[in-house]
Tab-separated table of C-alpha atoms and ligand atoms in Angstrom:
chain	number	residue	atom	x	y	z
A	43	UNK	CA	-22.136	-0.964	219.801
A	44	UNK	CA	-21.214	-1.297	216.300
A	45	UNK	CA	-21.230	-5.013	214.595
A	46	UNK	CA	-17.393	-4.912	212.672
A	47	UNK	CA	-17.427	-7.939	210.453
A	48	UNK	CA	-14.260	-9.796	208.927
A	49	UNK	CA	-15.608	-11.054	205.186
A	50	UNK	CA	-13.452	-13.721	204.133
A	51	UNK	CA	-13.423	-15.339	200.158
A	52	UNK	CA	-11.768	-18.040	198.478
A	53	UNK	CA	-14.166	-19.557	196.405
A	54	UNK	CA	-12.741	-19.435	193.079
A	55	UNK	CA	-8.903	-17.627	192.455
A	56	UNK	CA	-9.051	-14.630	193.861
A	57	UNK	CA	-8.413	-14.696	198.069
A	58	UNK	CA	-10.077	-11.501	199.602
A	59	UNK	CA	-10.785	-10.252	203.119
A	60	UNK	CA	-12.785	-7.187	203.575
A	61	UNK	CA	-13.568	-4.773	207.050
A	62	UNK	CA	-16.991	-3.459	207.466
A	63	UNK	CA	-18.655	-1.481	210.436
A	64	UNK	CA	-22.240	-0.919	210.576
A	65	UNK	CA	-22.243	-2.181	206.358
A	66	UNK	CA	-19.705	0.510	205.472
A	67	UNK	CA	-16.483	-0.546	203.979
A	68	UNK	CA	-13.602	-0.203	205.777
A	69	UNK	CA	-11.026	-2.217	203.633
A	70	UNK	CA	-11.258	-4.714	201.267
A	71	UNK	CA	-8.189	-6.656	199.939
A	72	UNK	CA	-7.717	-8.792	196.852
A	73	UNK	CA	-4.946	-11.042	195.811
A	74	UNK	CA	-5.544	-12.590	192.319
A	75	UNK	CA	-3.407	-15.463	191.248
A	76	UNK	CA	-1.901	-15.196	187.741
A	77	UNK	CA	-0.471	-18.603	187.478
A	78	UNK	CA	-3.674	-19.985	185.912
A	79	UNK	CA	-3.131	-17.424	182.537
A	80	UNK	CA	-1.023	-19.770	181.055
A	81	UNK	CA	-3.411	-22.992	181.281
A	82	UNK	CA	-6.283	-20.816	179.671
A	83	UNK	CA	-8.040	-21.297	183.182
A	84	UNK	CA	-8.122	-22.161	186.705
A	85	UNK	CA	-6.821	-25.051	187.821
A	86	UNK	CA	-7.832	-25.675	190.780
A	87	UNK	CA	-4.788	-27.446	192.971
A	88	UNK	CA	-2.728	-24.237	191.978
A	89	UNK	CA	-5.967	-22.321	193.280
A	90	UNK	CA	-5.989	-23.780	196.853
A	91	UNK	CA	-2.091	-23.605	197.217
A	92	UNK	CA	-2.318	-19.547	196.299
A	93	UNK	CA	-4.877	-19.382	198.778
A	94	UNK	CA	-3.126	-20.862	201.142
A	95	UNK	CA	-0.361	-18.660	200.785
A	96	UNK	CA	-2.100	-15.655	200.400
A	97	UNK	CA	-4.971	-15.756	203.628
A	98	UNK	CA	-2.537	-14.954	206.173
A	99	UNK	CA	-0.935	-11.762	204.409
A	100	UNK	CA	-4.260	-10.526	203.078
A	101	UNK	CA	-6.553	-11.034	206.019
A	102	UNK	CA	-3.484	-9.283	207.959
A	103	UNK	CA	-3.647	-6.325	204.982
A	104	UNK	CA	-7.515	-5.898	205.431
A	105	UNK	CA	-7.295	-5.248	209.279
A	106	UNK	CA	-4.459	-2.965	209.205
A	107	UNK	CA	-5.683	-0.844	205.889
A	108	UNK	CA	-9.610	-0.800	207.959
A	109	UNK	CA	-7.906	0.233	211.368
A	110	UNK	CA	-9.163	-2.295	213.361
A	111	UNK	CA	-7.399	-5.353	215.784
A	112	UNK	CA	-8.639	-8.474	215.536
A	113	UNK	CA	-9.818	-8.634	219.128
A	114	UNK	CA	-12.416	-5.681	217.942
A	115	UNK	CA	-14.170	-8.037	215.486
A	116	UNK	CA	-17.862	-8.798	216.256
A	117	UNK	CA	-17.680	-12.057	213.855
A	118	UNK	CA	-16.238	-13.352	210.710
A	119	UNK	CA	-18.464	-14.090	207.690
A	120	UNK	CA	-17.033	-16.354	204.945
A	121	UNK	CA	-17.509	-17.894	201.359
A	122	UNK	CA	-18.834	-21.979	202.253
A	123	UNK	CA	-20.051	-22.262	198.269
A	124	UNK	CA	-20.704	-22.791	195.948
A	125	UNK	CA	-17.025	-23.034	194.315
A	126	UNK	CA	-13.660	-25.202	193.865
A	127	UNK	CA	-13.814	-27.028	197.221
A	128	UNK	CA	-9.901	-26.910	197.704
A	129	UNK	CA	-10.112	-23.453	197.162
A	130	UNK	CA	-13.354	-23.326	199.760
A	131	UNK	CA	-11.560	-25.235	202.474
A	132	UNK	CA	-8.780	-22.521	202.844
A	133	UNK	CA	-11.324	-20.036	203.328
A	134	UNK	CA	-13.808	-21.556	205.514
A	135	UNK	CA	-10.768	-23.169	207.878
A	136	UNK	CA	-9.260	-20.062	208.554
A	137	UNK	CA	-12.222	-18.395	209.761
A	138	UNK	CA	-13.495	-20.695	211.371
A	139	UNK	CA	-9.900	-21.250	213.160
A	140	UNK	CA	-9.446	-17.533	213.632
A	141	UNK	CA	-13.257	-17.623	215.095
A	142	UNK	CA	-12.293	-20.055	217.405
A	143	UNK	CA	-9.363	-18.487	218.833
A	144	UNK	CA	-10.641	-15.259	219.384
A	145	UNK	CA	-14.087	-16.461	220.588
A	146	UNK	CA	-16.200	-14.741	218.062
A	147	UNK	CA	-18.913	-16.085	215.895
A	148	UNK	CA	-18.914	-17.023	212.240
A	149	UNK	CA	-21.465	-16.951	209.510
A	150	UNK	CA	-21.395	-18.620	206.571
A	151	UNK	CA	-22.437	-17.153	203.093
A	152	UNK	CA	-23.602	-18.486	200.109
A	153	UNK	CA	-21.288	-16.770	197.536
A	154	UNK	CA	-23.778	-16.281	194.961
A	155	UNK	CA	-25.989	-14.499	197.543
A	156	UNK	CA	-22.984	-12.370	198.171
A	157	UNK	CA	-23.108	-11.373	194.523
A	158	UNK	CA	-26.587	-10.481	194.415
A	159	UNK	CA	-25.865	-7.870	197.762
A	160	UNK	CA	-22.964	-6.083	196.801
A	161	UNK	CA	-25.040	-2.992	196.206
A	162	UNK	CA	-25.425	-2.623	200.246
A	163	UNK	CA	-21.982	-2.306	200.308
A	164	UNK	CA	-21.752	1.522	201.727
A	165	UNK	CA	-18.747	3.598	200.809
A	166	UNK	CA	-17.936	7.073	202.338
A	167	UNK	CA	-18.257	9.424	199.808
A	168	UNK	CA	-20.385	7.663	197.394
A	169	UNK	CA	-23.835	7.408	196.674
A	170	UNK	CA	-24.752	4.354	197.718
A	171	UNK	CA	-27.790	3.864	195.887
A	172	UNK	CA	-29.279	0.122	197.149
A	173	UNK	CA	-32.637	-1.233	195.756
A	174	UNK	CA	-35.669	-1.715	197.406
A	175	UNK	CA	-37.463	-5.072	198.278
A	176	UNK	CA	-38.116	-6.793	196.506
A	177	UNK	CA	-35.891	-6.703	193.488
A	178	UNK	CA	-34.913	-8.513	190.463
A	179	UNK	CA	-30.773	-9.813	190.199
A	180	UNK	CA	-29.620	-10.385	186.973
A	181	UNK	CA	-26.422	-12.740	188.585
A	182	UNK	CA	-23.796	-13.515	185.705
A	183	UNK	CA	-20.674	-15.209	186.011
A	184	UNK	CA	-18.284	-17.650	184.961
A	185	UNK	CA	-20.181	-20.401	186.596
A	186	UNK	CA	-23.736	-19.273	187.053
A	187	UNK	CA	-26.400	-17.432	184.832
A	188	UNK	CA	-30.021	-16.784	187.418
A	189	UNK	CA	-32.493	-14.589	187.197
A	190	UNK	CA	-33.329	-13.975	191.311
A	191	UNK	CA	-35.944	-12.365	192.823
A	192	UNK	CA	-34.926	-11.183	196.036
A	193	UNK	CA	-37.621	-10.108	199.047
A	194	UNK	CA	-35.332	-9.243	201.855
A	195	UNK	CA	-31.610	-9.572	202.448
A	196	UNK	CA	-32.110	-13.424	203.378
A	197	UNK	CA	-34.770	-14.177	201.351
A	198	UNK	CA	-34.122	-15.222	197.413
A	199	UNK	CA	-35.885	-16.896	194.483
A	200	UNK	CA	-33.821	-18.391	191.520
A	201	UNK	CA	-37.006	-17.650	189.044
A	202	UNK	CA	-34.622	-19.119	186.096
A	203	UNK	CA	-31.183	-20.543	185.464
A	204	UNK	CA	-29.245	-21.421	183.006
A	205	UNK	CA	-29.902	-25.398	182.299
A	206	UNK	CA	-25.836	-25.749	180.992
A	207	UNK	CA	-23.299	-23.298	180.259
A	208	UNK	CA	-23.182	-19.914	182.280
A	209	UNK	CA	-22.895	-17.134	179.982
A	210	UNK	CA	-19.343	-15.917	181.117
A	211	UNK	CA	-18.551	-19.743	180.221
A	212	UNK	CA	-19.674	-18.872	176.596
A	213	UNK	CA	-17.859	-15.369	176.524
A	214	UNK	CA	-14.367	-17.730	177.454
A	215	UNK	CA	-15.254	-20.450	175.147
A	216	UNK	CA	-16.235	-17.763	172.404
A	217	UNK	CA	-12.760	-16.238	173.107
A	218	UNK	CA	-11.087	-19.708	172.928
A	219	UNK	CA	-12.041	-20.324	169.761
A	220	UNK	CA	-11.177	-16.520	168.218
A	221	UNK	CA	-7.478	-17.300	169.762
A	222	UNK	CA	-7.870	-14.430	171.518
A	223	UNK	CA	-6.882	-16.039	175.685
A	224	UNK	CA	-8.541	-15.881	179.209
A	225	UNK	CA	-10.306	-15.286	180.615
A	226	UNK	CA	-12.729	-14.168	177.608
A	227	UNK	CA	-15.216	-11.364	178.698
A	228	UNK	CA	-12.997	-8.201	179.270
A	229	UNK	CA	-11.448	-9.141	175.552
A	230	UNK	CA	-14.489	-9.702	174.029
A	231	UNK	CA	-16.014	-6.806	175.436
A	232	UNK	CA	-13.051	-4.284	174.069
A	233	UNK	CA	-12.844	-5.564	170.473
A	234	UNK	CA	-16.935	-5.345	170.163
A	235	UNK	CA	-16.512	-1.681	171.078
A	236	UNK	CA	-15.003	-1.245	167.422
A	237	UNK	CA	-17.078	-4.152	165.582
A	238	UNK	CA	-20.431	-4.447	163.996
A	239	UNK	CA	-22.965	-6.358	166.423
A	240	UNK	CA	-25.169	-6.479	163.437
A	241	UNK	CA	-22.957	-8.567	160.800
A	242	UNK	CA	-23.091	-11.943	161.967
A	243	UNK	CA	-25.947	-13.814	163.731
A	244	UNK	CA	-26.201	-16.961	165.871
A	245	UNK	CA	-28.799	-19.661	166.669
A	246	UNK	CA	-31.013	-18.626	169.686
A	247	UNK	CA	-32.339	-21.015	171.970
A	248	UNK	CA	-35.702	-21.717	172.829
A	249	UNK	CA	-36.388	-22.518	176.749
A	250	UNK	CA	-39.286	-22.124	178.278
A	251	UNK	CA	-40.020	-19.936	180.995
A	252	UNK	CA	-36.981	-17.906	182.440
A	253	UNK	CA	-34.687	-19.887	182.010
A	254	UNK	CA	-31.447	-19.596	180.005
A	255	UNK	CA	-29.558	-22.272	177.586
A	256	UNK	CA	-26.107	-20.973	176.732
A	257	UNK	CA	-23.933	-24.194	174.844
A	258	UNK	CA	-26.052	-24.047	171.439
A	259	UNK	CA	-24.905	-20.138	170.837
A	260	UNK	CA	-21.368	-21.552	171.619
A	261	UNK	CA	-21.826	-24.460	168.947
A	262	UNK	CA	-23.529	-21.885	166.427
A	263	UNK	CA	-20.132	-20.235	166.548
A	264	UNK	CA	-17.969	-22.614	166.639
A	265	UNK	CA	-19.300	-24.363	162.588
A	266	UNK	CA	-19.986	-20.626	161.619
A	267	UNK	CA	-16.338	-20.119	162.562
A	268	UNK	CA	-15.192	-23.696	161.106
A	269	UNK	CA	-17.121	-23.129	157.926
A	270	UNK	CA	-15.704	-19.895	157.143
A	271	UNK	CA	-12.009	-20.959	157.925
A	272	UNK	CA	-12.216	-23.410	155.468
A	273	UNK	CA	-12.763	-20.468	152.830
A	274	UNK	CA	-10.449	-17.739	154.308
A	275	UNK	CA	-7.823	-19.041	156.869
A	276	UNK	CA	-7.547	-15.404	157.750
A	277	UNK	CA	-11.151	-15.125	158.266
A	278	UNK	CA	-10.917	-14.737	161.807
A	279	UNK	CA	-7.869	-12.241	162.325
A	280	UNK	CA	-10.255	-10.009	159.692
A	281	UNK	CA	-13.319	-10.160	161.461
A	282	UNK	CA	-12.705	-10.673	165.250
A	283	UNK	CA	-13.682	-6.866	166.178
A	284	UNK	CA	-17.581	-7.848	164.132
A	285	UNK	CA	-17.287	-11.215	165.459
A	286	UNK	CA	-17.628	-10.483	169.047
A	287	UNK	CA	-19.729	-7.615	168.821
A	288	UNK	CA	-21.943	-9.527	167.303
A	289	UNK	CA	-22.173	-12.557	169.395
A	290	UNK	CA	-21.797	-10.633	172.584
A	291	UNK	CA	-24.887	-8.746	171.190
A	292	UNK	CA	-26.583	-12.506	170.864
A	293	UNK	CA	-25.815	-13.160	174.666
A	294	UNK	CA	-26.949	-10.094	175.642
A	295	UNK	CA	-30.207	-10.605	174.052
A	296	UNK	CA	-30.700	-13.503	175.487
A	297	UNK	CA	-30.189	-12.740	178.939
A	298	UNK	CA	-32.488	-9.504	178.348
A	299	UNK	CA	-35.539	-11.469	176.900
A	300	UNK	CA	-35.738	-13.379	179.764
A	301	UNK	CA	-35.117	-10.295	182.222
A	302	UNK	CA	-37.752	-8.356	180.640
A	303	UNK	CA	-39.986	-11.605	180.689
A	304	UNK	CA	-39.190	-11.655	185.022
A	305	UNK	CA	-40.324	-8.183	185.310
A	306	UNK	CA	-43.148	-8.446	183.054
A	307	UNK	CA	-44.144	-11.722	185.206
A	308	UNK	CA	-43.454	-10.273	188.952
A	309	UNK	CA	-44.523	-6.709	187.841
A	310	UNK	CA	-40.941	-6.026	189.836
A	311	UNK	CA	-38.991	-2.614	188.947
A	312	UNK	CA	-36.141	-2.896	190.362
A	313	UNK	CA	-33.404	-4.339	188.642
A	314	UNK	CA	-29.417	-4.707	189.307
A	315	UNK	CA	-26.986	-7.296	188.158
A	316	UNK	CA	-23.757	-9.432	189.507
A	317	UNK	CA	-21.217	-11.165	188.935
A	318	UNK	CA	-18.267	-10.969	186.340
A	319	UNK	CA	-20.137	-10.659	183.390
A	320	UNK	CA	-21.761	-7.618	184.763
A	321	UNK	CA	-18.695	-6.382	184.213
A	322	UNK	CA	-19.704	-5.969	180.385
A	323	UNK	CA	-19.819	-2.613	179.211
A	324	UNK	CA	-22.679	-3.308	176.034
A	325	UNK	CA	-24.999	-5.594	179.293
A	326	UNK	CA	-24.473	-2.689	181.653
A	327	UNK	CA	-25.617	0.093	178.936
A	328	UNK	CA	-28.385	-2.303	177.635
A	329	UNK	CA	-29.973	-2.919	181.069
A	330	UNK	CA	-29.890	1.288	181.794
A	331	UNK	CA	-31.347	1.384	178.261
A	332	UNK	CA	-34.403	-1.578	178.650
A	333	UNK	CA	-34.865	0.025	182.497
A	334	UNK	CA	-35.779	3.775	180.986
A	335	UNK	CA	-37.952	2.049	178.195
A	336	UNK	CA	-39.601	-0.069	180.648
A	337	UNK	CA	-39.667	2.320	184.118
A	338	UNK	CA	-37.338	0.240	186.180
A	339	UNK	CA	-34.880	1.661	188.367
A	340	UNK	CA	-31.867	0.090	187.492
A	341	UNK	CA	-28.592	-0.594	189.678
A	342	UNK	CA	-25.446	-1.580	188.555
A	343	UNK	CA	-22.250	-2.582	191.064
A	344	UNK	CA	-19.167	-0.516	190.789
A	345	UNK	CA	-16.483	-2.648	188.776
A	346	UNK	CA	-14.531	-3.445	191.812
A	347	UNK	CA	-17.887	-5.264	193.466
A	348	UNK	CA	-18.395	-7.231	189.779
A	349	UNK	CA	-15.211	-9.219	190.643
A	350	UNK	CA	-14.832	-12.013	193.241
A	351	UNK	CA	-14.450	-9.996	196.835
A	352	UNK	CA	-14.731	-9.907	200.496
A	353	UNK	CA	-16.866	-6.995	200.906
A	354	UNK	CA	-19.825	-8.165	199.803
A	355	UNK	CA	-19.586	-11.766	202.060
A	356	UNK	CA	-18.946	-9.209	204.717
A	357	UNK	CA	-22.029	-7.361	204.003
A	358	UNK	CA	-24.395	-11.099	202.770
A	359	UNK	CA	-22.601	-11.964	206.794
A	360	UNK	CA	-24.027	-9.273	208.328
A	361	UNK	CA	-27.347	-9.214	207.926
A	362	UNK	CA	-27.411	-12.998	208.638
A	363	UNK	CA	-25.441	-11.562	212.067
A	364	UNK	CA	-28.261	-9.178	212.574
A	365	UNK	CA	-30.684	-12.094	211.873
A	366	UNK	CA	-29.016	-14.012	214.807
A	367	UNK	CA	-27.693	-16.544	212.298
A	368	UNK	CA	-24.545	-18.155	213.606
A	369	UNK	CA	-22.579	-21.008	212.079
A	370	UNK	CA	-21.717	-24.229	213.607
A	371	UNK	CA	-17.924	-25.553	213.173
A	372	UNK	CA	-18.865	-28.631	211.830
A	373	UNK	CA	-20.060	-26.601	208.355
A	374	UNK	CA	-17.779	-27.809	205.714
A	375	UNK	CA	-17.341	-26.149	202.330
A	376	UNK	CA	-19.936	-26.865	199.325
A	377	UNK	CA	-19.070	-27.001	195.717
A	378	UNK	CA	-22.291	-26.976	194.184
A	379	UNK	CA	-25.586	-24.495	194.907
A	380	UNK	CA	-28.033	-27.273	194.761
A	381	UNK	CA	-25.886	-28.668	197.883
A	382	UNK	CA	-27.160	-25.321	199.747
B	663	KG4	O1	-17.965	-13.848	188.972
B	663	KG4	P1	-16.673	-14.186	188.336
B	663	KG4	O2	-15.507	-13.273	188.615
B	663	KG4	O3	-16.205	-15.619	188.744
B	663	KG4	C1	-16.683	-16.828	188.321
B	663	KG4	O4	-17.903	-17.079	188.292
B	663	KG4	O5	-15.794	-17.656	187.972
B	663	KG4	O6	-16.924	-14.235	186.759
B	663	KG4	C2	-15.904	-14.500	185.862
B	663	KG4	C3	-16.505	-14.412	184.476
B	663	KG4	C4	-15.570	-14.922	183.392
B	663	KG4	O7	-16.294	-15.818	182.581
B	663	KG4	C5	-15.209	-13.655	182.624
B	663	KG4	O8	-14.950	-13.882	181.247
B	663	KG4	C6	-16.440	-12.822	182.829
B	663	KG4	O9	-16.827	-13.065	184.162
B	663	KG4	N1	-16.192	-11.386	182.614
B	663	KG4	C7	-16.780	-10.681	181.626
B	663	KG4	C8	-16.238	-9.371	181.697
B	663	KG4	N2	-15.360	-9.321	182.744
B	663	KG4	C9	-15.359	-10.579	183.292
B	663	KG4	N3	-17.669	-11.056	180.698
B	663	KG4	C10	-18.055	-10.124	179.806
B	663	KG4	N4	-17.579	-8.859	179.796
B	663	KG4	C11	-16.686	-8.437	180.705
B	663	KG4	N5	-16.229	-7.176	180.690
């Protein structure tokens, strides 16, 4: 028979459900919430209240759009963490409510892990190219920046983090500071496409080993910025399209060095990224451009899988399902990873 699992996410703003049979997508529904835009970020008590308003009608949406009644479900997989907890706790109370009532199992996911598996999301009529094990994840997002080194579907390695900021931190900070809103990285990303990533350059850091500092790039820009203000208030407004080419260029060369470092290490070949900053048009041609160079096989997630969504908890669920992995009730919601 075939294993239909409910994916269910709430861990940051965006509440999703997905359908999948067998790991091929059936639906997946997202509602974003766009009354954080005018705070310049999420706050998190407005986060849980749109969730809470939004799980019924979207979990509703992804069963009807996949063709499936509830009493067909196999389990429900869900987001536990890391994330806001208020947000987490509308999430992980429905399913596990929904679970209950219609006597099916639930499996919790760690959201991160969800990231770094969107690629065995199958869609009819695409390619669905998925890595082999074991592989390297590049996972960038607002909140994390990890190199992983993943050896099965449920087993990972975090071979280096970042030991502050995550780098889509320093894309909305960076974008802060230019006046130019939030969140950051899509803006960032389409005025480098006309600027010169060559004109300006900012402090690196120096870590050892893989892992990645992000706040001293941030602080490089902000007295560059400062300093040339005080000569030409205009100086921004004049060079914003040079100014984020070039420090996106700086963050993408420091998450490379330390990629390239990984694979050098591991001697692994296969390489794919997560997470929002994946997103990134110059990271996503870089990484195809490093992986010829260097003989990887490269994989990067189709934009809608880059994004907070329930597919790919649906598809982290299932092979814990498979696994014989089943939650208990008494799970609550985690905000940090090192809780895991
Ligand atoms: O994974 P995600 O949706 O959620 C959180 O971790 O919160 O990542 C959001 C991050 C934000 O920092 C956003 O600025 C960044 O991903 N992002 C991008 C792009 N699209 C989203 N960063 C760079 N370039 C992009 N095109």
């Amino acid at each position: 028979m075939a294993d239909i699992i409910l994916g269910i996410e709430s861990s940051c703003d965006d509440t999703s459900a997905a359908v999948i049979r067998d790991g091929w997508l059936l639906s997946n529904v997202i509602a974003g919430q766009d009354v954080h835009k005018a705070y310049g970020g999420v706050v998190p008590e407005l986060a849980s209240r749109a969730h809470e308003q939004n799980i019924v009608p979207v979990v509703s949406e992804a069963l009807k759009r996949a063709g499936v009644e509830a009493s067909e479900l196999s389990a429900i997989a869900y987001t536990r963490g890391p994330g806001l907890l208020g947000s987490l706790l509308v999430g992980t109370s429905f399913a596990k409510a929904l679970g209950l009532a219609l006597d099916i199992p639930t499996v919790m996911v760690n959201h991160l892990q969800g990231h770094i598996l969107a690629d065995f999301v199958k869609q009819e009529g695409k390619e669905n190219r998925q890595p082999s094990f074991p592989y390297l994840c590049l996972l960038v997002s607002g909140g994390n920046s990890q190199i992983v080194k993943v050896s099965s579907p449920l087993d990972f390695e975090i071979l280096g983090q970042t030991i502050d900021d995550a780098v889509g931190e320093a894309f909305d900070k960076c974008s802060k500071m230019l006046g130019l809103g939030y969140p950051g990285g899509p803006v960032i990303d389409s005025l480098a496409k006309s600027g010169d990533p060559t004109r300006f350059s900012f402090a690196k850091p120096h870590i050892p080993g893989l892992d990645y500092s992000f706040s001293g790039i941030k602080t490089s820009l902000l007295y560059f910025t400062r300093d040339e203000l005080a000569k030409d208030p205009d100086f921004i407004e004049k060079n914003k399209e040079d100014l984020c080419a070039s420090f996106q260029k700086a963050l993408i060369d420091i998450l490379m060095d330390k990629l390239i470092k990984a694979a050098r290490q591991t001697g692994i070949r296969q390489v794919t990224i997560g997470g929002g900053v994946s997103a990134n048009s110059a990271l996503r041609a870089r990484i195809v451009e490093e992986g010829r160079k260097r003989g990887w096989t490269t994989y990067l997630p189709e934009f809608k899988f880059t994004t907070d969504n329930a597919a790919m908890i649906a598809v982290a669920g299932w092979f814990r399902y498979l696994a014989g992995e089943r939650s208990p009730l008494d799970v609550a919601p985690v905000s940090r990873i090192a809780d895991f």
